[in-house]
Each structure stands twice: as structure tokens, then as C-alpha cells.
Amino acid sequence: MDFFIDTAHIEEIREAKAMGILDGVTTNPSLIAKTGKPFRTVIEEICGEVDGPVSVEVVSTETRGMVKEAKELVRISENIVVKIPITPDGLKALKALSQEGIQTNCTLIFSPIQALLAAKAGATYASPFVGRLDDISQDGMALVEQVLQIYDQYEMETRVIVASVRNPTHVLRAALMGADVVTVPFQVLRQLAQHPLTDIGLKKFLDDWAKVPSS
Ligand code: G3P
């Protein structure tokens, strides 16, 4: 399973990269806004740091604008994957971009049929949002399970990115289901490496080590 980080903060991206587990980055307009920096500066900084795919979202809502933005975005760096929302216009943009060989990530997916449509339109990646479904008392990971089943059944090549991840359990369930990618906020990424028994065990080792005579 590939690990992407879901952030636009360059410090968090550098830290994740240093941890040796970073395969790519996903951003969205809200995450870009949180940096307080101009859009292009943020994207150039990220693409200069990361070798893998960097998802960057369009803000147009009609096909022509989405396609125009996508073509401008991929000129910034060859690792840019254009994030397109799953709407009727988005589907048309996905189709046009896939025919031009531009990589896409179909975003804001909340139903398995939306994911099926995204794959049929030629999306490179599809992003079901699990946390936002959990927030309204639905099981977000059940959606991922259904999407994986459909893609597997019809041998679709679109890769599933588990997005809107809120906790390590989402990551565990994604791995057990065989999801292609999980995109994780920095805070959850740090949690993944932690366990209370690891902390207790390490403290005990160091306390005991302090009792070892120096000579
Ligand atoms: O980047 C898309 C997605 O991961 C957003 O997550 O936490 O805003 O629901 P969230």
C-alpha cells in the first residue's frame, strides 16, 4: 500500500519524507489556504521536494475550465496529478484528460457508483472520503470495500486512494482490504508509528541501561 500525505505544509512533507515512508502528496483548496502562501509557490515547493505523485485540485466547476486548469497545472511539474470533483462536468473533464494522457484523481467520492463512473471516465485514481462519511454516522470504510470489489470484479485500473483519513484504524482497515493508497494527515502519520507499550518498553530499557556500571 502506498502512503501519501494529505497536506500542503512543506515542513510536514519534509518530515514524512525523512521518515522514509512517503510515496506522494495530496492537497485540496482548503489545505492550500491553510498554508497562507500563494498557490503556485506552494505547489512548486511541494513538487521540488517530492518524487511521487502530487494531487492538485482544480477550482473550476465546468468542464472547459477544469481542462484548461489541468493543462496549466501539469506544466508546473511532471508529477502533478489533477484532482477533479465527481460531477457530470468532472466526468467529462476526466474523459478529456485521460485521452490526453494527463493523470487524474477523482475526488469527493461518497458512493460506490460515483467511483464506478470515475473509473469508466478514465480516472487514474479515485478518492473515497471515509472520515466525512463517518462524521455523518455512516461507515466510510464500507464504501472503500465496495469500490475495491467493483474495480476488482471488472478489472478496472483506477487506483483507490483512501482519503479523509481521521485515525490509524482507517489505515489498518485500508491495508487489510488491499486499498492501493492511503492519504494521511501528518498528525495521523505520526500516530501510526506510536504505541503506549513501545513507550513503556523503551523507558524500561533506558532505566535499566542507566544501572549498567560504566566499567
Ligand atoms: O484531501 C482530501 C481529503 O483527504 C480531505 O479530508 O479531513 O478534510 O475530510 P478531510
PDB file of C-alpha atoms and ligand atoms in Angstrom:
ATOM      1  CA  MET A   1       0.000   0.000   0.000  1.00  0.00           C
ATOM      2  CA  ASP A   2       1.330   3.419  -0.922  1.00  0.00           C
ATOM      3  CA  PHE A   3       1.362   6.165   1.702  1.00  0.00           C
ATOM      4  CA  PHE A   4       0.583   9.710   0.610  1.00  0.00           C
ATOM      5  CA  ILE A   5       0.486  12.656   2.986  1.00  0.00           C
ATOM      6  CA  ASP A   6      -2.651  14.807   2.903  1.00  0.00           C
ATOM      7  CA  THR A   7      -1.228  18.275   3.451  1.00  0.00           C
ATOM      8  CA  ALA A   8       0.166  21.352   1.708  1.00  0.00           C
ATOM      9  CA  HIS A   9       2.583  22.201   4.541  1.00  0.00           C
ATOM     10  CA  ILE A  10       6.122  21.730   3.240  1.00  0.00           C
ATOM     11  CA  GLU A  11       7.543  21.109   6.743  1.00  0.00           C
ATOM     12  CA  GLU A  12       5.139  18.196   7.259  1.00  0.00           C
ATOM     13  CA  ILE A  13       6.019  16.806   3.827  1.00  0.00           C
ATOM     14  CA  ARG A  14       9.752  17.024   4.595  1.00  0.00           C
ATOM     15  CA  GLU A  15       9.249  15.297   7.946  1.00  0.00           C
ATOM     16  CA  ALA A  16       7.209  12.467   6.351  1.00  0.00           C
ATOM     17  CA  LYS A  17       9.849  12.084   3.633  1.00  0.00           C
ATOM     18  CA  ALA A  18      12.578  11.836   6.280  1.00  0.00           C
ATOM     19  CA  MET A  19      10.580   9.044   7.956  1.00  0.00           C
ATOM     20  CA  GLY A  20      11.138   7.034   4.763  1.00  0.00           C
ATOM     21  CA  ILE A  21       7.511   6.167   4.086  1.00  0.00           C
ATOM     22  CA  LEU A  22       6.360   8.890   1.710  1.00  0.00           C
ATOM     23  CA  ASP A  23       5.121   7.854  -1.746  1.00  0.00           C
ATOM     24  CA  GLY A  24       3.193  11.007  -2.708  1.00  0.00           C
ATOM     25  CA  VAL A  25       1.140  14.027  -1.631  1.00  0.00           C
ATOM     26  CA  THR A  26      -2.500  15.038  -1.878  1.00  0.00           C
ATOM     27  CA  THR A  27      -3.712  18.606  -1.465  1.00  0.00           C
ATOM     28  CA  ASN A  28      -7.030  20.375  -1.829  1.00  0.00           C
ATOM     29  CA  PRO A  29      -8.055  24.065  -1.874  1.00  0.00           C
ATOM     30  CA  SER A  30      -8.699  24.075   1.897  1.00  0.00           C
ATOM     31  CA  LEU A  31      -5.236  22.642   2.635  1.00  0.00           C
ATOM     32  CA  ILE A  32      -3.581  25.176   0.295  1.00  0.00           C
ATOM     33  CA  ALA A  33      -5.463  28.025   2.032  1.00  0.00           C
ATOM     34  CA  LYS A  34      -4.195  26.846   5.438  1.00  0.00           C
ATOM     35  CA  THR A  35      -0.570  27.474   4.392  1.00  0.00           C
ATOM     36  CA  GLY A  36      -1.247  31.206   3.938  1.00  0.00           C
ATOM     37  CA  LYS A  37       1.065  31.157   0.888  1.00  0.00           C
ATOM     38  CA  PRO A  38       0.279  31.804  -2.809  1.00  0.00           C
ATOM     39  CA  PHE A  39      -0.995  28.721  -4.675  1.00  0.00           C
ATOM     40  CA  ARG A  40       1.854  28.464  -7.194  1.00  0.00           C
ATOM     41  CA  THR A  41       4.543  28.923  -4.550  1.00  0.00           C
ATOM     42  CA  VAL A  42       3.075  26.062  -2.502  1.00  0.00           C
ATOM     43  CA  ILE A  43       2.798  23.687  -5.459  1.00  0.00           C
ATOM     44  CA  GLU A  44       6.294  24.428  -6.783  1.00  0.00           C
ATOM     45  CA  GLU A  45       7.738  23.909  -3.303  1.00  0.00           C
ATOM     46  CA  ILE A  46       5.991  20.534  -2.911  1.00  0.00           C
ATOM     47  CA  CYS A  47       6.915  19.297  -6.384  1.00  0.00           C
ATOM     48  CA  GLY A  48      10.542  20.277  -5.742  1.00  0.00           C
ATOM     49  CA  GLU A  49      10.568  18.082  -2.633  1.00  0.00           C
ATOM     50  CA  VAL A  50       8.600  15.004  -3.707  1.00  0.00           C
ATOM     51  CA  ASP A  51       9.385  12.497  -6.466  1.00  0.00           C
ATOM     52  CA  GLY A  52       5.989  10.759  -6.408  1.00  0.00           C
ATOM     53  CA  PRO A  53       2.534  11.938  -7.482  1.00  0.00           C
ATOM     54  CA  VAL A  54       1.274  15.295  -6.138  1.00  0.00           C
ATOM     55  CA  SER A  55      -2.513  15.744  -6.387  1.00  0.00           C
ATOM     56  CA  VAL A  56      -3.595  19.331  -7.011  1.00  0.00           C
ATOM     57  CA  GLU A  57      -7.259  20.245  -7.329  1.00  0.00           C
ATOM     58  CA  VAL A  58      -8.926  22.424  -9.942  1.00  0.00           C
ATOM     59  CA  VAL A  59     -11.363  25.107  -8.766  1.00  0.00           C
ATOM     60  CA  SER A  60     -13.401  25.482 -11.956  1.00  0.00           C
ATOM     61  CA  THR A  61     -16.786  23.767 -11.850  1.00  0.00           C
ATOM     62  CA  GLU A  62     -17.392  23.441 -15.582  1.00  0.00           C
ATOM     63  CA  THR A  63     -15.547  21.077 -17.945  1.00  0.00           C
ATOM     64  CA  ARG A  64     -13.805  23.638 -20.126  1.00  0.00           C
ATOM     65  CA  GLY A  65     -12.347  25.471 -17.108  1.00  0.00           C
ATOM     66  CA  MET A  66     -11.277  22.211 -15.445  1.00  0.00           C
ATOM     67  CA  VAL A  67      -9.443  21.045 -18.563  1.00  0.00           C
ATOM     68  CA  LYS A  68      -7.766  24.444 -19.005  1.00  0.00           C
ATOM     69  CA  GLU A  69      -6.618  24.494 -15.364  1.00  0.00           C
ATOM     70  CA  ALA A  70      -5.405  20.889 -15.634  1.00  0.00           C
ATOM     71  CA  LYS A  71      -3.229  21.698 -18.634  1.00  0.00           C
ATOM     72  CA  GLU A  72      -1.712  24.680 -16.797  1.00  0.00           C
ATOM     73  CA  LEU A  73      -1.079  22.575 -13.689  1.00  0.00           C
ATOM     74  CA  VAL A  74       0.778  19.777 -15.460  1.00  0.00           C
ATOM     75  CA  ARG A  75       3.132  22.368 -16.940  1.00  0.00           C
ATOM     76  CA  ILE A  76       4.356  23.150 -13.399  1.00  0.00           C
ATOM     77  CA  SER A  77       5.745  19.651 -12.854  1.00  0.00           C
ATOM     78  CA  GLU A  78       5.513  16.193 -14.384  1.00  0.00           C
ATOM     79  CA  ASN A  79       4.484  14.656 -11.037  1.00  0.00           C
ATOM     80  CA  ILE A  80       1.240  16.610 -10.827  1.00  0.00           C
ATOM     81  CA  VAL A  81      -1.979  14.593 -10.748  1.00  0.00           C
ATOM     82  CA  VAL A  82      -5.023  16.762 -11.411  1.00  0.00           C
ATOM     83  CA  LYS A  83      -7.801  16.430  -8.847  1.00  0.00           C
ATOM     84  CA  ILE A  84     -11.253  16.634 -10.401  1.00  0.00           C
ATOM     85  CA  PRO A  85     -14.535  16.539  -8.423  1.00  0.00           C
ATOM     86  CA  ILE A  86     -17.038  13.814  -9.287  1.00  0.00           C
ATOM     87  CA  THR A  87     -19.752  15.814 -11.025  1.00  0.00           C
ATOM     88  CA  PRO A  88     -21.213  15.477 -14.537  1.00  0.00           C
ATOM     89  CA  ASP A  89     -18.791  18.184 -15.696  1.00  0.00           C
ATOM     90  CA  GLY A  90     -15.996  16.470 -13.798  1.00  0.00           C
ATOM     91  CA  LEU A  91     -16.654  13.204 -15.625  1.00  0.00           C
ATOM     92  CA  LYS A  92     -16.363  14.973 -18.981  1.00  0.00           C
ATOM     93  CA  ALA A  93     -13.086  16.546 -17.854  1.00  0.00           C
ATOM     94  CA  LEU A  94     -11.777  13.147 -16.670  1.00  0.00           C
ATOM     95  CA  LYS A  95     -12.538  11.651 -20.058  1.00  0.00           C
ATOM     96  CA  ALA A  96     -10.869  14.502 -21.966  1.00  0.00           C
ATOM     97  CA  LEU A  97      -7.790  14.493 -19.721  1.00  0.00           C
ATOM     98  CA  SER A  98      -7.369  10.721 -19.827  1.00  0.00           C
ATOM     99  CA  GLN A  99      -7.441  10.898 -23.641  1.00  0.00           C
ATOM    100  CA  GLU A 100      -4.578  13.405 -23.439  1.00  0.00           C
ATOM    101  CA  GLY A 101      -2.596  11.176 -21.059  1.00  0.00           C
ATOM    102  CA  ILE A 102      -2.968  13.567 -18.098  1.00  0.00           C
ATOM    103  CA  GLN A 103      -3.126  11.803 -14.723  1.00  0.00           C
ATOM    104  CA  THR A 104      -6.224  12.488 -12.643  1.00  0.00           C
ATOM    105  CA  ASN A 105      -7.540  11.899  -9.138  1.00  0.00           C
ATOM    106  CA  CYS A 106     -11.325  11.922  -8.959  1.00  0.00           C
ATOM    107  CA  THR A 107     -12.230  13.470  -5.625  1.00  0.00           C
ATOM    108  CA  LEU A 108     -15.196  13.910  -3.271  1.00  0.00           C
ATOM    109  CA  ILE A 109     -16.423  10.338  -3.822  1.00  0.00           C
ATOM    110  CA  PHE A 110     -19.111   9.280  -1.351  1.00  0.00           C
ATOM    111  CA  SER A 111     -20.823   6.393  -3.182  1.00  0.00           C
ATOM    112  CA  PRO A 112     -19.582   3.239  -4.952  1.00  0.00           C
ATOM    113  CA  ILE A 113     -21.376   4.172  -8.161  1.00  0.00           C
ATOM    114  CA  GLN A 114     -19.611   7.549  -8.244  1.00  0.00           C
ATOM    115  CA  ALA A 115     -16.369   5.558  -8.079  1.00  0.00           C
ATOM    116  CA  LEU A 116     -17.519   3.256 -10.897  1.00  0.00           C
ATOM    117  CA  LEU A 117     -18.297   6.274 -13.080  1.00  0.00           C
ATOM    118  CA  ALA A 118     -14.906   7.822 -12.301  1.00  0.00           C
ATOM    119  CA  ALA A 119     -13.149   4.642 -13.427  1.00  0.00           C
ATOM    120  CA  LYS A 120     -15.238   4.391 -16.599  1.00  0.00           C
ATOM    121  CA  ALA A 121     -14.350   8.009 -17.436  1.00  0.00           C
ATOM    122  CA  GLY A 122     -10.659   7.092 -17.177  1.00  0.00           C
ATOM    123  CA  ALA A 123      -9.594   8.454 -13.766  1.00  0.00           C
ATOM    124  CA  THR A 124      -6.104   7.367 -12.739  1.00  0.00           C
ATOM    125  CA  TYR A 125      -7.067   7.498  -9.053  1.00  0.00           C
ATOM    126  CA  ALA A 126     -10.395   7.649  -7.195  1.00  0.00           C
ATOM    127  CA  SER A 127     -10.657   9.125  -3.704  1.00  0.00           C
ATOM    128  CA  PRO A 128     -13.470   7.896  -1.457  1.00  0.00           C
ATOM    129  CA  PHE A 129     -13.742  10.214   1.588  1.00  0.00           C
ATOM    130  CA  VAL A 130     -14.080   7.931   4.596  1.00  0.00           C
ATOM    131  CA  GLY A 131     -13.891  10.348   7.537  1.00  0.00           C
ATOM    132  CA  ARG A 132     -16.618  12.632   6.242  1.00  0.00           C
ATOM    133  CA  LEU A 133     -18.948   9.617   5.931  1.00  0.00           C
ATOM    134  CA  ASP A 134     -18.076   8.522   9.475  1.00  0.00           C
ATOM    135  CA  ASP A 135     -18.872  12.103  10.554  1.00  0.00           C
ATOM    136  CA  ILE A 136     -22.479  11.581   9.430  1.00  0.00           C
ATOM    137  CA  SER A 137     -22.714   8.175  11.126  1.00  0.00           C
ATOM    138  CA  GLN A 138     -22.008   6.068   8.036  1.00  0.00           C
ATOM    139  CA  ASP A 139     -19.172   3.552   7.705  1.00  0.00           C
ATOM    140  CA  GLY A 140     -16.676   5.219   5.367  1.00  0.00           C
ATOM    141  CA  MET A 141     -14.522   2.105   5.073  1.00  0.00           C
ATOM    142  CA  ALA A 142     -17.537   0.084   3.909  1.00  0.00           C
ATOM    143  CA  LEU A 143     -17.551   2.383   0.873  1.00  0.00           C
ATOM    144  CA  VAL A 144     -13.892   1.553   0.195  1.00  0.00           C
ATOM    145  CA  GLU A 145     -14.663  -2.164   0.433  1.00  0.00           C
ATOM    146  CA  GLN A 146     -17.427  -1.811  -2.175  1.00  0.00           C
ATOM    147  CA  VAL A 147     -15.264   0.281  -4.506  1.00  0.00           C
ATOM    148  CA  LEU A 148     -12.442  -2.270  -4.334  1.00  0.00           C
ATOM    149  CA  GLN A 149     -14.900  -5.086  -5.025  1.00  0.00           C
ATOM    150  CA  ILE A 150     -16.338  -3.325  -8.077  1.00  0.00           C
ATOM    151  CA  TYR A 151     -12.929  -2.393  -9.503  1.00  0.00           C
ATOM    152  CA  ASP A 152     -11.668  -5.923  -8.912  1.00  0.00           C
ATOM    153  CA  GLN A 153     -14.767  -7.525 -10.449  1.00  0.00           C
ATOM    154  CA  TYR A 154     -14.496  -5.513 -13.662  1.00  0.00           C
ATOM    155  CA  GLU A 155     -10.667  -5.434 -13.690  1.00  0.00           C
ATOM    156  CA  MET A 156     -10.642  -1.626 -13.648  1.00  0.00           C
ATOM    157  CA  GLU A 157      -7.224   0.010 -13.483  1.00  0.00           C
ATOM    158  CA  THR A 158      -8.193   3.080 -11.452  1.00  0.00           C
ATOM    159  CA  ARG A 159      -6.275   3.083  -8.147  1.00  0.00           C
ATOM    160  CA  VAL A 160      -8.175   3.650  -4.912  1.00  0.00           C
ATOM    161  CA  ILE A 161      -6.886   6.374  -2.578  1.00  0.00           C
ATOM    162  CA  VAL A 162      -8.475   6.127   0.870  1.00  0.00           C
ATOM    163  CA  ALA A 163      -8.956   9.822   1.722  1.00  0.00           C
ATOM    164  CA  SER A 164     -10.363  11.919   4.569  1.00  0.00           C
ATOM    165  CA  VAL A 165      -8.498   9.646   6.968  1.00  0.00           C
ATOM    166  CA  ARG A 166      -9.021  10.506  10.626  1.00  0.00           C
ATOM    167  CA  ASN A 167      -7.257   7.750  12.609  1.00  0.00           C
ATOM    168  CA  PRO A 168      -4.893   4.730  12.459  1.00  0.00           C
ATOM    169  CA  THR A 169      -7.858   2.325  12.311  1.00  0.00           C
ATOM    170  CA  HIS A 170      -8.773   3.736   8.903  1.00  0.00           C
ATOM    171  CA  VAL A 171      -5.227   2.935   7.771  1.00  0.00           C
ATOM    172  CA  LEU A 172      -5.331  -0.601   9.197  1.00  0.00           C
ATOM    173  CA  ARG A 173      -8.672  -1.343   7.542  1.00  0.00           C
ATOM    174  CA  ALA A 174      -7.390   0.101   4.255  1.00  0.00           C
ATOM    175  CA  ALA A 175      -4.364  -2.210   4.381  1.00  0.00           C
ATOM    176  CA  LEU A 176      -6.478  -5.268   5.242  1.00  0.00           C
ATOM    177  CA  MET A 177      -8.797  -4.506   2.339  1.00  0.00           C
ATOM    178  CA  GLY A 178      -5.894  -4.125  -0.079  1.00  0.00           C
ATOM    179  CA  ALA A 179      -6.500  -0.450  -0.920  1.00  0.00           C
ATOM    180  CA  ASP A 180      -3.873   0.858  -3.342  1.00  0.00           C
ATOM    181  CA  VAL A 181      -3.108   4.073  -1.478  1.00  0.00           C
ATOM    182  CA  VAL A 182      -3.962   5.772   1.804  1.00  0.00           C
ATOM    183  CA  THR A 183      -3.549   9.535   2.148  1.00  0.00           C
ATOM    184  CA  VAL A 184      -2.935  10.501   5.725  1.00  0.00           C
ATOM    185  CA  PRO A 185      -2.804  13.819   7.610  1.00  0.00           C
ATOM    186  CA  PHE A 186       0.551  14.452   9.331  1.00  0.00           C
ATOM    187  CA  GLN A 187      -0.870  14.003  12.829  1.00  0.00           C
ATOM    188  CA  VAL A 188      -2.241  10.530  11.958  1.00  0.00           C
ATOM    189  CA  LEU A 189       1.028   9.624  10.226  1.00  0.00           C
ATOM    190  CA  ARG A 190       2.894  10.234  13.499  1.00  0.00           C
ATOM    191  CA  GLN A 191       0.294   8.232  15.441  1.00  0.00           C
ATOM    192  CA  LEU A 192       0.878   5.238  13.148  1.00  0.00           C
ATOM    193  CA  ALA A 193       4.389   4.705  14.489  1.00  0.00           C
ATOM    194  CA  GLN A 194       3.358   5.052  18.127  1.00  0.00           C
ATOM    195  CA  HIS A 195       2.178   2.524  20.697  1.00  0.00           C
ATOM    196  CA  PRO A 196       1.968   3.018  24.506  1.00  0.00           C
ATOM    197  CA  LEU A 197       3.747  -0.311  25.104  1.00  0.00           C
ATOM    198  CA  THR A 198       6.608   0.848  22.857  1.00  0.00           C
ATOM    199  CA  ASP A 199       6.990   3.979  25.015  1.00  0.00           C
ATOM    200  CA  ILE A 200       6.816   1.978  28.270  1.00  0.00           C
ATOM    201  CA  GLY A 201       9.245  -0.637  26.900  1.00  0.00           C
ATOM    202  CA  LEU A 202      11.726   1.998  25.757  1.00  0.00           C
ATOM    203  CA  LYS A 203      11.613   3.789  29.122  1.00  0.00           C
ATOM    204  CA  LYS A 204      12.280   0.486  30.930  1.00  0.00           C
ATOM    205  CA  PHE A 205      15.248  -0.320  28.691  1.00  0.00           C
ATOM    206  CA  LEU A 206      16.749   3.131  29.258  1.00  0.00           C
ATOM    207  CA  ASP A 207      16.121   2.994  33.036  1.00  0.00           C
ATOM    208  CA  ASP A 208      17.832  -0.412  33.193  1.00  0.00           C
ATOM    209  CA  TRP A 209      20.654   0.791  30.966  1.00  0.00           C
ATOM    210  CA  ALA A 210      21.364   3.581  33.465  1.00  0.00           C
ATOM    211  CA  LYS A 211      22.069   0.863  36.076  1.00  0.00           C
ATOM    212  CA  VAL A 212      24.819  -0.786  33.975  1.00  0.00           C
ATOM    213  CA  PRO A 213      28.240   0.049  35.530  1.00  0.00           C
ATOM    214  CA  SER A 214      30.383   2.157  33.219  1.00  0.00           C
ATOM    215  CA  SER A 215      33.465  -0.031  33.874  1.00  0.00           C
TER     216      SER A 215
HETATM  217  O1  G3P B   1      -7.699  15.734   0.566  1.00  0.00           O
HETATM  218  C1  G3P B   1      -8.968  15.197   0.609  1.00  0.00           C
HETATM  219  C2  G3P B   1      -9.399  14.652   1.938  1.00  0.00           C
HETATM  220  O2  G3P B   1      -8.427  13.817   2.457  1.00  0.00           O
HETATM  221  C3  G3P B   1      -9.950  15.659   2.903  1.00  0.00           C
HETATM  222  O3  G3P B   1     -10.024  15.190   4.213  1.00  0.00           O
HETATM  223  O4  G3P B   1     -10.216  15.584   6.640  1.00  0.00           O
HETATM  224  O5  G3P B   1     -10.974  17.372   5.052  1.00  0.00           O
HETATM  225  O6  G3P B   1     -12.282  15.272   5.309  1.00  0.00           O
HETATM  226  P1  G3P B   1     -10.925  15.895   5.345  1.00  0.00           P
END
